[in-house]
Coordinates of C-alpha atoms and ligand atoms in Angstrom, one line a residue:
M1 CA 14.8 6.2 -3.9
C2 CA 13.1 9.7 -3.7
G3 CA 14.3 12.8 -2.0
I4 CA 13.4 15.8 -0.4
V5 CA 14.9 19.2 -0.3
G6 CA 13.0 22.2 1.4
Y7 CA 14.9 25.4 2.3
I8 CA 13.4 28.3 5.0
G9 CA 16.1 31.7 5.4
K10 CA 16.8 34.6 4.3
R11 CA 19.1 33.1 1.1
N12 CA 17.5 32.2 -2.8
S13 CA 16.2 29.1 -2.0
L14 CA 16.8 27.3 -5.3
N15 CA 20.7 27.0 -5.5
I16 CA 20.4 25.4 -2.0
I17 CA 17.8 23.3 -3.2
F18 CA 19.3 22.1 -6.1
D19 CA 22.6 21.2 -4.5
G20 CA 20.9 19.3 -2.3
L21 CA 19.2 17.7 -4.7
K22 CA 22.3 17.0 -6.7
R23 CA 23.2 15.2 -3.5
L24 CA 21.3 13.1 -3.3
E25 CA 21.3 11.7 -6.6
Y26 CA 23.5 8.8 -5.4
R27 CA 19.8 7.5 -4.5
G28 CA 18.5 6.8 -7.9
Y29 CA 15.4 8.8 -8.8
D30 CA 13.5 9.1 -12.3
S31 CA 12.1 12.8 -12.1
A32 CA 12.7 15.9 -10.3
G33 CA 11.3 19.4 -9.4
V34 CA 11.1 22.4 -7.8
A35 CA 8.4 24.7 -6.1
V36 CA 9.4 28.4 -4.9
I37 CA 7.3 31.3 -3.0
N38 CA 8.3 34.4 -4.5
E39 CA 8.0 37.9 -2.4
K40 CA 4.7 38.2 -4.1
N41 CA 3.5 34.8 -2.2
E42 CA 3.2 33.1 -5.1
I43 CA 4.0 29.3 -6.1
N44 CA 6.4 28.9 -8.9
Y45 CA 7.5 26.0 -9.8
F46 CA 9.6 23.3 -12.3
K47 CA 9.1 19.7 -13.4
K48 CA 10.5 17.2 -15.5
A49 CA 11.5 13.8 -15.6
G50 CA 15.5 13.2 -16.2
K51 CA 18.4 14.2 -13.9
V52 CA 18.5 17.3 -11.9
K53 CA 21.1 18.9 -14.2
E54 CA 18.5 18.8 -17.1
L55 CA 16.1 20.6 -15.4
E56 CA 18.2 23.3 -13.4
N57 CA 19.3 23.8 -17.5
E58 CA 15.6 23.9 -18.7
F59 CA 14.2 25.7 -15.7
N60 CA 14.0 29.9 -15.8
G61 CA 16.2 31.3 -12.8
E62 CA 13.6 34.6 -13.1
V63 CA 10.3 32.6 -11.9
L64 CA 12.1 30.7 -9.3
E65 CA 13.1 33.3 -6.7
G66 CA 12.1 33.2 -4.0
K67 CA 13.7 32.1 0.2
I68 CA 11.4 29.5 0.9
G69 CA 10.8 26.4 -1.4
I70 CA 10.7 22.4 -1.6
G71 CA 12.5 20.4 -4.1
H72 CA 12.3 16.1 -5.2
T73 CA 13.4 13.6 -6.9
R74 CA 11.4 10.5 -7.6
W75 CA 11.8 7.0 -7.7
A76 CA 8.6 5.8 -9.4
T77 CA 6.0 4.1 -7.1
H78 CA 2.5 5.0 -8.7
G79 CA 2.0 6.1 -12.0
E80 CA 4.6 6.3 -14.7
P81 CA 8.4 8.7 -13.9
N82 CA 7.4 11.1 -16.5
D83 CA 7.0 15.3 -16.1
N84 CA 3.4 15.3 -15.0
N85 CA 3.5 12.8 -11.8
A86 CA 7.5 14.5 -10.9
H87 CA 7.1 15.9 -7.1
P88 CA 5.9 18.8 -6.2
H89 CA 2.6 18.4 -6.6
F90 CA -0.5 20.7 -5.6
D91 CA -4.4 20.8 -5.0
M92 CA -6.7 21.5 -7.9
N93 CA -6.1 25.2 -6.8
K94 CA -2.7 25.3 -6.8
N95 CA -3.1 26.8 -3.0
I96 CA -0.8 23.6 -1.1
T97 CA 2.2 22.6 -2.7
I98 CA 4.3 19.2 -1.5
V99 CA 7.0 16.7 -2.2
H100 CA 6.3 12.9 -0.7
N101 CA 8.4 9.7 -0.1
G102 CA 6.9 7.4 -0.1
I103 CA 3.3 5.6 -0.4
I104 CA -0.1 6.1 0.3
E105 CA -1.7 2.9 0.4
N106 CA -5.5 3.9 0.9
F107 CA -5.0 7.0 -1.8
K108 CA -7.4 5.1 -3.6
T109 CA -10.3 5.5 -1.1
L110 CA -9.2 8.9 -0.4
K111 CA -9.4 9.8 -4.1
K112 CA -12.9 8.6 -4.5
K113 CA -14.5 10.9 -1.4
L114 CA -12.5 14.0 -2.8
T115 CA -14.0 13.1 -6.0
Q116 CA -17.4 13.3 -4.8
E117 CA -16.5 16.6 -2.7
G118 CA -16.0 18.0 -6.4
Y119 CA -11.7 17.6 -6.6
T120 CA -10.2 16.8 -10.3
F121 CA -6.9 15.3 -10.4
S122 CA -4.4 16.0 -13.2
T123 CA -1.5 13.1 -12.4
D124 CA -1.9 9.2 -11.4
T125 CA 0.2 10.1 -8.2
D126 CA -0.6 9.3 -5.1
T127 CA 0.6 12.4 -3.8
E128 CA -1.8 14.5 -5.5
V129 CA -4.4 12.7 -3.4
L130 CA -2.8 14.0 0.0
A131 CA -2.2 17.7 -1.6
N132 CA -6.0 17.7 -2.3
L133 CA -7.1 16.8 1.2
I134 CA -4.9 19.2 2.8
E135 CA -6.5 22.0 0.8
Y136 CA -10.1 20.1 1.7
Y137 CA -9.3 20.2 5.3
Y138 CA -7.7 24.2 4.5
K139 CA -11.1 25.1 3.3
S140 CA -13.1 24.9 6.3
K141 CA -10.5 25.1 8.8
N142 CA -7.9 28.0 7.2
N143 CA -5.2 26.6 9.6
F144 CA -2.4 25.1 7.4
E145 CA -1.5 23.0 10.2
I146 CA -4.4 21.7 11.5
A147 CA -5.3 20.7 7.9
V148 CA -2.1 19.0 7.5
R149 CA -2.9 16.9 11.0
L150 CA -6.3 16.1 10.1
A151 CA -5.0 15.2 6.7
L152 CA -2.4 13.1 7.5
S153 CA -4.5 11.1 10.2
E154 CA -6.5 10.0 7.7
V155 CA -3.8 8.4 5.7
E156 CA -2.0 5.3 5.9
G157 CA 1.0 3.8 4.6
T158 CA 4.8 5.4 4.6
Y159 CA 5.4 9.2 4.0
G160 CA 7.7 11.5 4.4
I161 CA 6.2 14.9 3.3
A162 CA 7.3 18.8 3.2
C163 CA 4.9 20.9 2.4
M164 CA 4.0 24.4 1.7
C165 CA 0.5 26.4 1.4
K166 CA 0.1 30.0 -0.7
S167 CA -2.2 31.3 2.1
E168 CA 0.3 30.8 4.8
P169 CA 3.9 31.4 3.0
D170 CA 6.3 32.1 6.1
K171 CA 5.9 27.9 6.3
I172 CA 7.3 24.6 5.2
I173 CA 5.7 22.0 6.7
I174 CA 7.0 18.5 7.6
A175 CA 5.7 15.0 8.6
R176 CA 7.6 11.7 8.9
M177 CA 5.7 8.1 9.2
G178 CA 8.4 5.2 8.1
S179 CA 10.2 7.7 5.5
P180 CA 13.4 9.0 7.2
L181 CA 13.5 13.3 7.4
M182 CA 15.4 15.8 9.1
F183 CA 16.2 19.0 9.4
G184 CA 18.9 21.4 10.0
L185 CA 19.7 24.6 11.8
G186 CA 21.5 27.2 10.3
K187 CA 21.9 30.7 11.3
D188 CA 18.0 32.2 10.6
E189 CA 17.7 29.3 8.6
I190 CA 16.5 25.7 8.2
I191 CA 17.4 22.9 5.2
V192 CA 15.0 20.0 5.7
S193 CA 15.9 16.8 3.7
S194 CA 15.5 12.7 4.1
D195 CA 18.8 12.3 3.7
A196 CA 22.3 14.4 6.0
A197 CA 24.1 14.1 2.0
A198 CA 22.2 17.3 1.4
I199 CA 22.5 19.4 4.8
V200 CA 25.7 18.9 5.9
N201 CA 27.7 21.5 3.8
H202 CA 25.3 24.4 5.6
T203 CA 25.5 23.0 9.0
K204 CA 26.4 19.5 11.2
N205 CA 23.3 20.7 13.5
V206 CA 20.3 18.4 12.6
I207 CA 17.0 17.3 14.5
Y208 CA 15.6 14.4 13.0
L209 CA 11.7 13.7 12.9
E210 CA 10.3 9.9 14.1
D211 CA 7.1 8.4 13.1
G212 CA 4.3 9.7 13.7
E213 CA 5.4 13.3 14.2
M214 CA 5.2 16.8 12.5
A215 CA 6.9 20.4 12.3
V216 CA 6.2 23.3 11.3
L217 CA 9.7 25.3 10.2
K218 CA 9.9 29.3 10.0
R219 CA 13.2 30.8 9.4
D220 CA 13.8 31.4 12.7
S221 CA 12.0 29.0 14.9
F222 CA 10.0 25.9 14.5
Q223 CA 8.3 23.6 16.4
I224 CA 7.6 20.0 16.7
K225 CA 4.4 18.0 17.4
T226 CA 2.9 14.2 17.2
I227 CA 0.6 14.1 14.8
D228 CA -2.0 13.6 17.1
D229 CA -0.9 17.5 18.4
E230 CA 1.4 17.1 21.5
D231 CA 4.8 18.6 21.5
I232 CA 7.7 17.4 21.3
Q233 CA 11.0 17.9 23.1
R234 CA 13.9 16.9 20.7
E235 CA 17.5 17.4 20.7
V236 CA 19.8 18.7 18.2
Q237 CA 22.1 16.0 17.3
Q238 CA 25.5 16.8 15.3
I239 CA 26.1 14.9 12.1
E240 CA 29.2 13.1 12.0
Y241 CA 30.4 13.2 8.4
D242 CA 31.9 16.0 6.1
L243 CA 31.2 16.8 2.9
E244 CA 34.7 15.3 1.3
E245 CA 33.9 12.4 2.4
I246 CA 31.0 11.9 0.7
E247 CA 32.5 13.3 -3.0
K248 CA 34.7 11.3 -4.6
G249 CA 38.0 12.5 -3.8
G250 CA 39.3 11.9 -7.3
F251 CA 38.0 9.1 -8.0
E252 CA 36.1 8.4 -11.4
H253 CA 33.0 6.8 -9.4
F254 CA 32.0 6.7 -5.8
M255 CA 32.4 2.6 -6.6
L256 CA 35.7 3.1 -7.4
K257 CA 36.2 5.3 -4.5
E258 CA 34.4 2.9 -2.6
I259 CA 36.1 -0.3 -3.6
C260 CA 39.4 0.6 -2.5
E261 CA 38.8 2.8 0.6
Q262 CA 38.2 -1.0 1.6
P263 CA 41.7 -1.1 3.7
E264 CA 40.3 1.7 5.5
S265 CA 37.2 0.8 6.3
I266 CA 37.7 -2.5 7.2
Q267 CA 39.7 -1.3 9.7
N268 CA 37.7 1.4 10.7
T269 CA 35.1 -1.9 11.8
Y270 CA 37.4 -3.8 14.1
R271 CA 39.5 -0.7 15.4
G272 CA 39.3 -0.7 19.5
R273 CA 37.4 -3.6 19.2
I274 CA 40.0 -6.1 19.4
N275 CA 42.5 -7.1 21.4
F276 CA 45.5 -8.1 18.4
E277 CA 47.4 -10.4 22.0
T278 CA 44.4 -12.4 22.7
G279 CA 41.6 -12.2 20.3
E280 CA 39.2 -11.0 22.8
V281 CA 36.9 -8.5 21.0
K282 CA 34.8 -6.0 22.9
L283 CA 31.8 -4.9 20.9
G284 CA 29.9 -1.8 23.3
G285 CA 26.6 -1.5 21.7
L286 CA 26.1 -5.3 22.5
D287 CA 27.0 -5.4 26.0
S288 CA 23.5 -5.4 27.2
V289 CA 23.2 -8.9 24.9
K290 CA 26.4 -10.6 25.3
E291 CA 24.8 -13.7 27.6
K292 CA 22.4 -13.8 25.8
L293 CA 23.9 -14.4 22.9
I294 CA 26.7 -16.8 24.1
N295 CA 23.6 -18.8 25.4
A296 CA 21.3 -18.2 21.8
K297 CA 19.9 -21.7 21.4
R298 CA 19.3 -20.0 17.8
I299 CA 20.6 -17.2 15.7
I300 CA 18.4 -15.7 12.5
I301 CA 19.7 -13.2 9.9
T302 CA 17.8 -10.8 7.9
G303 CA 18.8 -8.2 5.5
C304 CA 17.8 -7.8 1.7
G305 CA 20.1 -7.5 -1.4
T306 CA 23.7 -7.9 -0.4
A307 CA 23.3 -7.3 3.5
W308 CA 21.2 -10.5 2.6
H309 CA 24.3 -11.8 1.7
A310 CA 27.0 -11.1 4.0
G311 CA 24.0 -12.8 6.2
L312 CA 24.5 -16.0 4.5
V313 CA 28.5 -15.5 5.1
G314 CA 27.4 -14.8 9.0
E315 CA 24.8 -18.3 9.1
Y316 CA 28.1 -20.7 7.4
I317 CA 30.8 -18.4 10.2
I318 CA 28.5 -18.3 13.7
E319 CA 27.0 -22.3 12.4
Q320 CA 31.0 -23.4 12.4
F321 CA 33.0 -21.3 15.3
C322 CA 30.0 -20.6 17.8
R323 CA 27.7 -24.1 16.8
I324 CA 24.8 -22.0 17.2
P325 CA 22.1 -22.9 14.7
T326 CA 22.0 -20.1 12.7
E327 CA 19.7 -19.3 9.6
V328 CA 18.8 -16.2 7.5
E329 CA 15.7 -15.2 6.0
Y330 CA 15.0 -12.7 3.3
A331 CA 13.5 -9.4 5.0
S332 CA 10.7 -9.5 3.0
E333 CA 9.4 -13.2 3.3
F334 CA 10.0 -12.8 7.2
R335 CA 7.7 -10.6 7.6
Y336 CA 4.7 -11.7 5.6
R337 CA 5.0 -15.9 6.0
N338 CA 4.2 -16.0 10.2
P339 CA 7.7 -17.0 11.3
V340 CA 7.9 -18.9 14.3
I341 CA 10.0 -17.2 16.6
S342 CA 9.9 -16.7 20.2
K343 CA 11.4 -14.9 23.2
D344 CA 14.6 -16.2 23.0
D345 CA 15.4 -16.3 19.7
I346 CA 18.2 -13.6 18.5
V347 CA 17.2 -11.8 15.1
L348 CA 20.7 -9.9 13.4
F349 CA 19.4 -7.0 11.4
I350 CA 21.7 -6.1 8.6
S351 CA 21.2 -2.9 6.7
Q352 CA 23.8 0.1 5.0
S353 CA 21.3 2.2 5.0
G354 CA 19.5 1.4 8.2
E355 CA 16.4 2.3 6.2
T356 CA 15.2 -0.3 4.3
A357 CA 11.1 -0.6 4.4
D358 CA 11.7 -4.8 4.5
T359 CA 14.2 -5.4 6.7
R360 CA 12.0 -2.2 9.3
A361 CA 9.3 -3.8 8.7
A362 CA 10.7 -7.6 9.7
M363 CA 12.5 -5.9 12.8
K364 CA 9.0 -4.3 13.7
E365 CA 7.8 -8.4 13.5
A366 CA 10.5 -9.9 15.1
Q367 CA 10.5 -7.0 18.1
R368 CA 6.6 -8.0 18.2
L369 CA 7.4 -11.4 18.9
G370 CA 9.6 -10.9 21.3
A371 CA 12.7 -11.9 20.1
T372 CA 15.7 -9.2 20.8
A373 CA 16.4 -7.2 17.7
I374 CA 19.9 -6.1 17.1
G375 CA 21.5 -4.5 14.2
I376 CA 24.1 -4.2 11.9
V377 CA 24.3 -1.1 10.6
N378 CA 26.4 1.4 9.0
V379 CA 23.9 4.8 8.7
V380 CA 24.7 6.3 11.8
G381 CA 21.1 7.8 13.7
S382 CA 19.4 6.1 11.0
T383 CA 15.9 4.3 11.7
I384 CA 17.1 0.7 12.1
A385 CA 19.3 2.2 14.4
R386 CA 17.5 3.6 16.5
E387 CA 14.6 1.1 16.9
V388 CA 16.8 -1.8 17.0
D389 CA 17.0 -3.6 20.7
C390 CA 20.9 -2.7 20.4
G391 CA 23.3 -3.2 17.6
T392 CA 26.7 -2.4 16.1
Y393 CA 27.7 -0.1 13.7
I394 CA 29.5 -1.1 11.1
H395 CA 31.6 2.2 10.8
A396 CA 31.9 2.1 7.0
G397 CA 32.2 5.3 6.1
P398 CA 29.3 7.0 4.0
E399 CA 28.5 4.8 1.0
I400 CA 27.4 6.8 -2.1
G401 CA 27.3 3.7 -5.1
V402 CA 24.2 2.5 -5.3
A403 CA 26.1 -1.1 -5.6
S404 CA 27.4 -1.7 -2.2
T405 CA 31.0 -2.8 -1.9
K406 CA 32.7 -2.1 1.2
A407 CA 30.1 -2.1 3.0
F408 CA 29.7 -5.4 2.5
T409 CA 33.0 -6.4 3.3
S410 CA 32.9 -4.4 6.5
Q411 CA 29.3 -6.0 7.4
L412 CA 31.4 -9.6 7.0
M413 CA 33.7 -7.8 9.2
S414 CA 31.2 -7.2 11.9
L415 CA 29.6 -10.8 11.7
I416 CA 33.5 -11.8 12.7
L417 CA 33.8 -9.7 15.8
I418 CA 30.2 -11.4 16.9
T419 CA 31.6 -14.8 15.9
L420 CA 35.0 -14.3 17.7
M421 CA 33.2 -12.6 20.5
I422 CA 30.5 -15.5 21.0
G423 CA 32.8 -18.2 20.1
K424 CA 35.4 -17.3 23.1
H425 CA 33.1 -17.1 25.9
K426 CA 31.4 -20.7 24.5
G427 CA 34.7 -22.2 24.2
T428 CA 34.9 -22.8 20.8
I429 CA 36.9 -21.5 19.4
S430 CA 40.3 -22.1 21.4
E431 CA 42.6 -19.4 22.4
S432 CA 45.2 -20.4 20.2
E433 CA 42.9 -20.5 17.0
L434 CA 41.3 -17.4 18.3
K435 CA 45.3 -15.5 18.4
E436 CA 45.9 -17.0 14.8
I437 CA 42.5 -14.9 14.2
A438 CA 43.6 -12.1 15.9
K439 CA 47.0 -12.2 13.9
E440 CA 45.5 -12.5 10.7
L441 CA 42.9 -9.9 11.0
K442 CA 45.6 -7.2 11.7
A443 CA 47.2 -8.1 8.6
L444 CA 44.0 -7.9 6.5
P445 CA 43.6 -4.1 5.5
E446 CA 47.7 -4.6 3.9
K447 CA 46.7 -7.5 1.9
I448 CA 43.4 -5.5 0.7
K449 CA 45.7 -2.8 -0.5
Q450 CA 48.0 -5.3 -2.3
I451 CA 44.2 -6.5 -4.1
I452 CA 43.5 -3.0 -5.2
E453 CA 46.8 -2.8 -6.3
K454 CA 46.4 -5.3 -9.2
R455 CA 43.6 -3.6 -10.4
N456 CA 44.5 -3.5 -13.9
D457 CA 45.1 -7.2 -14.4
Y458 CA 41.4 -7.2 -13.2
K459 CA 40.7 -4.7 -15.8
F460 CA 42.5 -6.6 -18.4
V461 CA 39.8 -9.5 -18.0
A462 CA 36.6 -7.2 -17.8
E463 CA 38.1 -5.7 -21.1
E464 CA 37.9 -9.7 -22.3
F465 CA 34.4 -10.2 -21.6
K466 CA 32.6 -7.0 -21.7
D467 CA 30.1 -8.3 -24.1
S468 CA 29.3 -11.5 -22.7
K469 CA 25.7 -12.1 -22.4
N470 CA 25.5 -14.4 -19.9
F471 CA 27.7 -14.6 -16.4
L472 CA 28.1 -17.6 -14.2
Y473 CA 29.8 -16.9 -10.5
L474 CA 30.6 -20.4 -8.8
G475 CA 32.1 -20.8 -5.2
R476 CA 31.4 -23.4 -2.2
G477 CA 31.2 -23.0 2.0
F478 CA 32.2 -19.6 3.0
N479 CA 32.6 -18.8 -0.2
F480 CA 28.9 -19.5 -1.9
P481 CA 27.5 -16.2 -0.7
V482 CA 30.7 -14.3 -2.5
A483 CA 29.3 -15.9 -5.1
L484 CA 25.9 -15.0 -5.2
E485 CA 27.4 -10.9 -4.1
G486 CA 30.0 -11.4 -7.5
A487 CA 26.4 -12.0 -9.6
L488 CA 24.5 -9.5 -8.0
K489 CA 27.3 -6.9 -8.3
L490 CA 28.0 -7.9 -12.0
K491 CA 23.5 -7.8 -12.9
E492 CA 23.2 -4.5 -10.7
I493 CA 25.4 -2.0 -12.8
S494 CA 26.3 -3.8 -16.1
Y495 CA 22.8 -5.2 -16.7
I496 CA 24.6 -8.9 -17.5
H497 CA 22.3 -11.7 -16.6
A498 CA 24.2 -13.5 -14.0
E499 CA 24.0 -16.0 -11.8
G500 CA 25.9 -17.6 -8.5
Y501 CA 26.0 -21.2 -7.7
P502 CA 27.0 -23.3 -5.0
A503 CA 29.6 -25.1 -6.9
A504 CA 28.5 -28.5 -6.9
E505 CA 25.2 -27.5 -7.4
M506 CA 25.9 -26.7 -11.2
K507 CA 25.3 -30.4 -12.1
H508 CA 21.9 -29.9 -11.2
G509 CA 21.0 -27.2 -13.7
P510 CA 23.4 -24.7 -15.0
I511 CA 25.7 -27.0 -16.3
A512 CA 22.9 -27.2 -19.1
L513 CA 24.0 -23.4 -19.7
I514 CA 27.7 -24.3 -20.5
D515 CA 29.0 -23.7 -23.6
E516 CA 32.4 -21.7 -25.3
N517 CA 30.5 -18.4 -24.8
M518 CA 29.9 -18.7 -21.0
P519 CA 32.6 -17.2 -18.7
V520 CA 32.0 -19.3 -15.4
V521 CA 34.0 -17.2 -12.4
F522 CA 35.1 -20.1 -9.9
I523 CA 36.2 -18.5 -6.5
A524 CA 39.1 -21.4 -6.1
T525 CA 41.5 -20.4 -3.2
K526 CA 43.0 -22.7 -0.9
D527 CA 40.7 -24.1 1.8
K528 CA 39.2 -27.9 2.4
T529 CA 36.6 -27.7 -0.8
Y530 CA 39.4 -27.0 -2.9
D531 CA 40.1 -30.2 -4.8
K532 CA 36.3 -30.6 -5.0
I533 CA 35.9 -27.1 -7.0
I534 CA 38.7 -28.4 -9.0
S535 CA 36.3 -31.2 -10.1
N536 CA 33.9 -28.7 -11.1
I537 CA 35.9 -26.9 -13.0
E538 CA 37.2 -29.9 -14.7
E539 CA 33.5 -30.5 -15.7
I540 CA 32.7 -27.0 -16.6
K541 CA 36.0 -26.9 -18.9
A542 CA 35.0 -30.3 -20.8
R543 CA 32.1 -28.0 -21.6
K544 CA 34.3 -25.6 -23.7
G545 CA 33.0 -22.4 -20.8
K546 CA 35.3 -20.5 -20.3
I547 CA 37.5 -20.6 -16.4
I548 CA 38.2 -17.6 -14.5
T549 CA 39.3 -17.9 -11.4
I550 CA 40.0 -16.5 -7.9
A551 CA 42.9 -18.5 -6.6
T552 CA 45.3 -17.6 -3.8
D553 CA 49.1 -16.1 -5.1
D554 CA 51.1 -18.6 -4.4
D555 CA 48.9 -21.4 -6.6
T556 CA 50.4 -22.8 -9.3
E557 CA 48.0 -26.1 -9.6
I558 CA 45.5 -23.7 -10.9
N559 CA 47.2 -22.4 -13.7
N560 CA 46.4 -25.5 -15.8
Y561 CA 42.5 -25.3 -15.1
S562 CA 42.0 -21.6 -15.5
D563 CA 41.9 -18.7 -19.1
Y564 CA 42.0 -16.2 -16.4
I565 CA 43.2 -15.8 -12.9
L566 CA 42.2 -12.9 -10.3
R567 CA 45.1 -13.8 -7.7
V568 CA 44.4 -12.3 -4.2
P569 CA 46.7 -13.4 -1.0
N570 CA 46.5 -16.3 1.0
T571 CA 44.4 -15.7 4.0
L572 CA 42.9 -18.1 7.0
P573 CA 39.4 -19.3 6.0
I574 CA 37.0 -17.2 8.1
F575 CA 38.7 -14.1 5.7
S576 CA 38.6 -15.2 2.7
P577 CA 35.0 -14.2 1.6
I578 CA 36.3 -10.6 2.9
L579 CA 39.3 -10.9 0.3
N580 CA 37.7 -12.9 -2.6
S581 CA 34.9 -10.4 -3.1
I582 CA 37.4 -7.3 -3.9
P583 CA 38.7 -9.2 -7.4
L584 CA 34.8 -9.3 -8.2
Q585 CA 33.6 -6.4 -7.7
F586 CA 36.6 -4.4 -9.5
L587 CA 35.5 -7.1 -12.3
S588 CA 32.0 -6.0 -12.5
Y589 CA 33.1 -2.1 -12.3
Y590 CA 35.5 -2.7 -15.3
I591 CA 33.0 -4.1 -17.0
A592 CA 30.2 -1.6 -16.2
T593 CA 32.6 1.2 -17.5
A594 CA 33.7 -0.7 -20.7
R595 CA 30.1 -1.0 -21.4
N596 CA 29.3 2.7 -20.7
C597 CA 27.3 2.3 -17.4
N598 CA 26.2 4.7 -15.3
V599 CA 28.2 2.4 -12.1
D600 CA 26.8 5.2 -9.9
Q601 CA 23.3 5.2 -10.4
P602 CA 22.2 2.2 -12.2
R603 CA 19.0 2.0 -14.0
N604 CA 16.1 1.5 -12.2
L605 CA 18.3 0.8 -8.7
A606 CA 18.2 2.7 -5.7
K607 CA 20.6 3.3 -3.0
S608 CA 18.0 2.9 0.2
V609 CA 14.9 1.1 -1.0
T610 CA 12.2 2.6 1.9
V611 CA 9.1 1.2 0.1
E612 CA 7.9 -2.4 0.5
Ligands
G6P1 C1 18.7 -1.7 -2.7 C2 20.4 -1.3 -3.0 C3 21.3 -2.2 -2.3 C4 21.4 -3.0 -0.9 C5 19.8 -3.5 -0.6 C6 19.8 -3.6 0.7 O1 18.2 -3.0 -3.2 O2 20.5 -0.9 -4.2 O3 22.7 -2.4 -2.8 O4 21.7 -4.2 -0.8 O5 19.0 -2.1 -0.6 O6 20.2 -2.6 1.5 P1 20.3 -2.3 2.7 O7 21.1 -0.1 3.4 O8 19.1 -2.2 3.8 O9 21.3 -2.4 3.2

């Protein structure tokens, strides 16, 4: 997704901007650019389709000297990803330069109006229209701040912007509506970004802009106002993580690092929240809605992508252990299908980034209809985390790889904790069952370590199947969503077509695809559906499909049915989705690396999708 970096201070801005842009690469992008104002108050710029490194290699450092500048990584929405459409954009007089995340929905209307006023355009972007609109007001008001304010008051859509003006070269103006933006306060310098990762190695003191706000940033001062010109006082907040935490730490890829971090990330999700003797769970962020949750007549869970899969597991376990009717909705559908929601409903919003536009829009809709909105979010201080009625952080730590891994298992753990909290108080989970679950929970990090130690086995299987064209993933019960997530991981990073299905549903269509070239991954760990899964495996074997099973360490029977086995330790059914997901993460990782795919930044994908 698009990323913004800006700098104003005493140092040369270019290296700081490049460094920041590289730290935002994980978000996914297709082009990049920078603009800098030099000592002579000239704006110089360079922009290009491709990676920041290519931009850095080609630009002429001499030309881009200056102590104030803005930079951008673009993920195309309007106009193809080429050099011309890359940001920064300019007005036709080259007085205003701007970088922009988001979408200006009424850009066609604005473009028409500006064209009638004699403005011309050289790109296909909505952003260039905004640059010209600011210039249009600048010409009559001769004041950059007023011009930005008037322009934004005409804009419909979402934006995070940083812009500079040649005629007022001592400031950067930033504004936000629906797209994250913050600035870090250094000594005699301010670093702007859409993501704390670009700021953290300069300062930990940050100010987050809220929707409908703008800020005028100078080297040694700043002023925040609403777009309607009301003054805002905002407290400085501390970024909670270190740079090392968001670097690779010796692993070849962020994704591999994050898969291997799961013994710790899972622990961080439950640390201090469960009494291992009694199984009693305390989630501070949910105290205010605990009674409501226990007495809920209905729970709705929503999210996108991997978070939606976590929600599906949540549906199975909440219904099983709490006996509360639970539904799962794609966030993107929820908003537009006029959902039947009342003030008695509880809606859980699952989001790693806390910035996904569809999830956020669904949250607003649920709140508008009076429901209680609860967040299950990873990124502290993110928009969803701030705007929900209450919530619980999953504490998985920064997740950089575009394909979500440790955040998924921590989302599952958070849903388990919520389930245990409700189940105990409703009396739908017995004391003894609760104790058994708490005991097993404590053993989980060790079991995850055992899975990680077997990673060469998964690598071996990956080598065997790296050239497959299609994959089928099948599971039942709690592990049906795990099959969906396994297929999604493979698609996302290896570009192999993969589908997940409930194993029995396979007979109603996908079985037609089975032949000797079709690998089928069965999640076949021992639970009450084991015998049924074995029957489903037989059906595939009879049609010569290749069988890869995820099976528990002590299961010897499975040897008779599998071509390849990925082993996991025994656990309770409630935890099996967590353990079973990890070999599938490894499988897709090793298949993708064997195919030389860019696993951390897969094509066309973004870590955080902040447009609808
Ligand atoms: C994007 C990412 C997925 C992620 C989804 C939801 O599509 O590529 O990995 O699952 O967004 O993101 P969120 O941050 O809301 O969990």
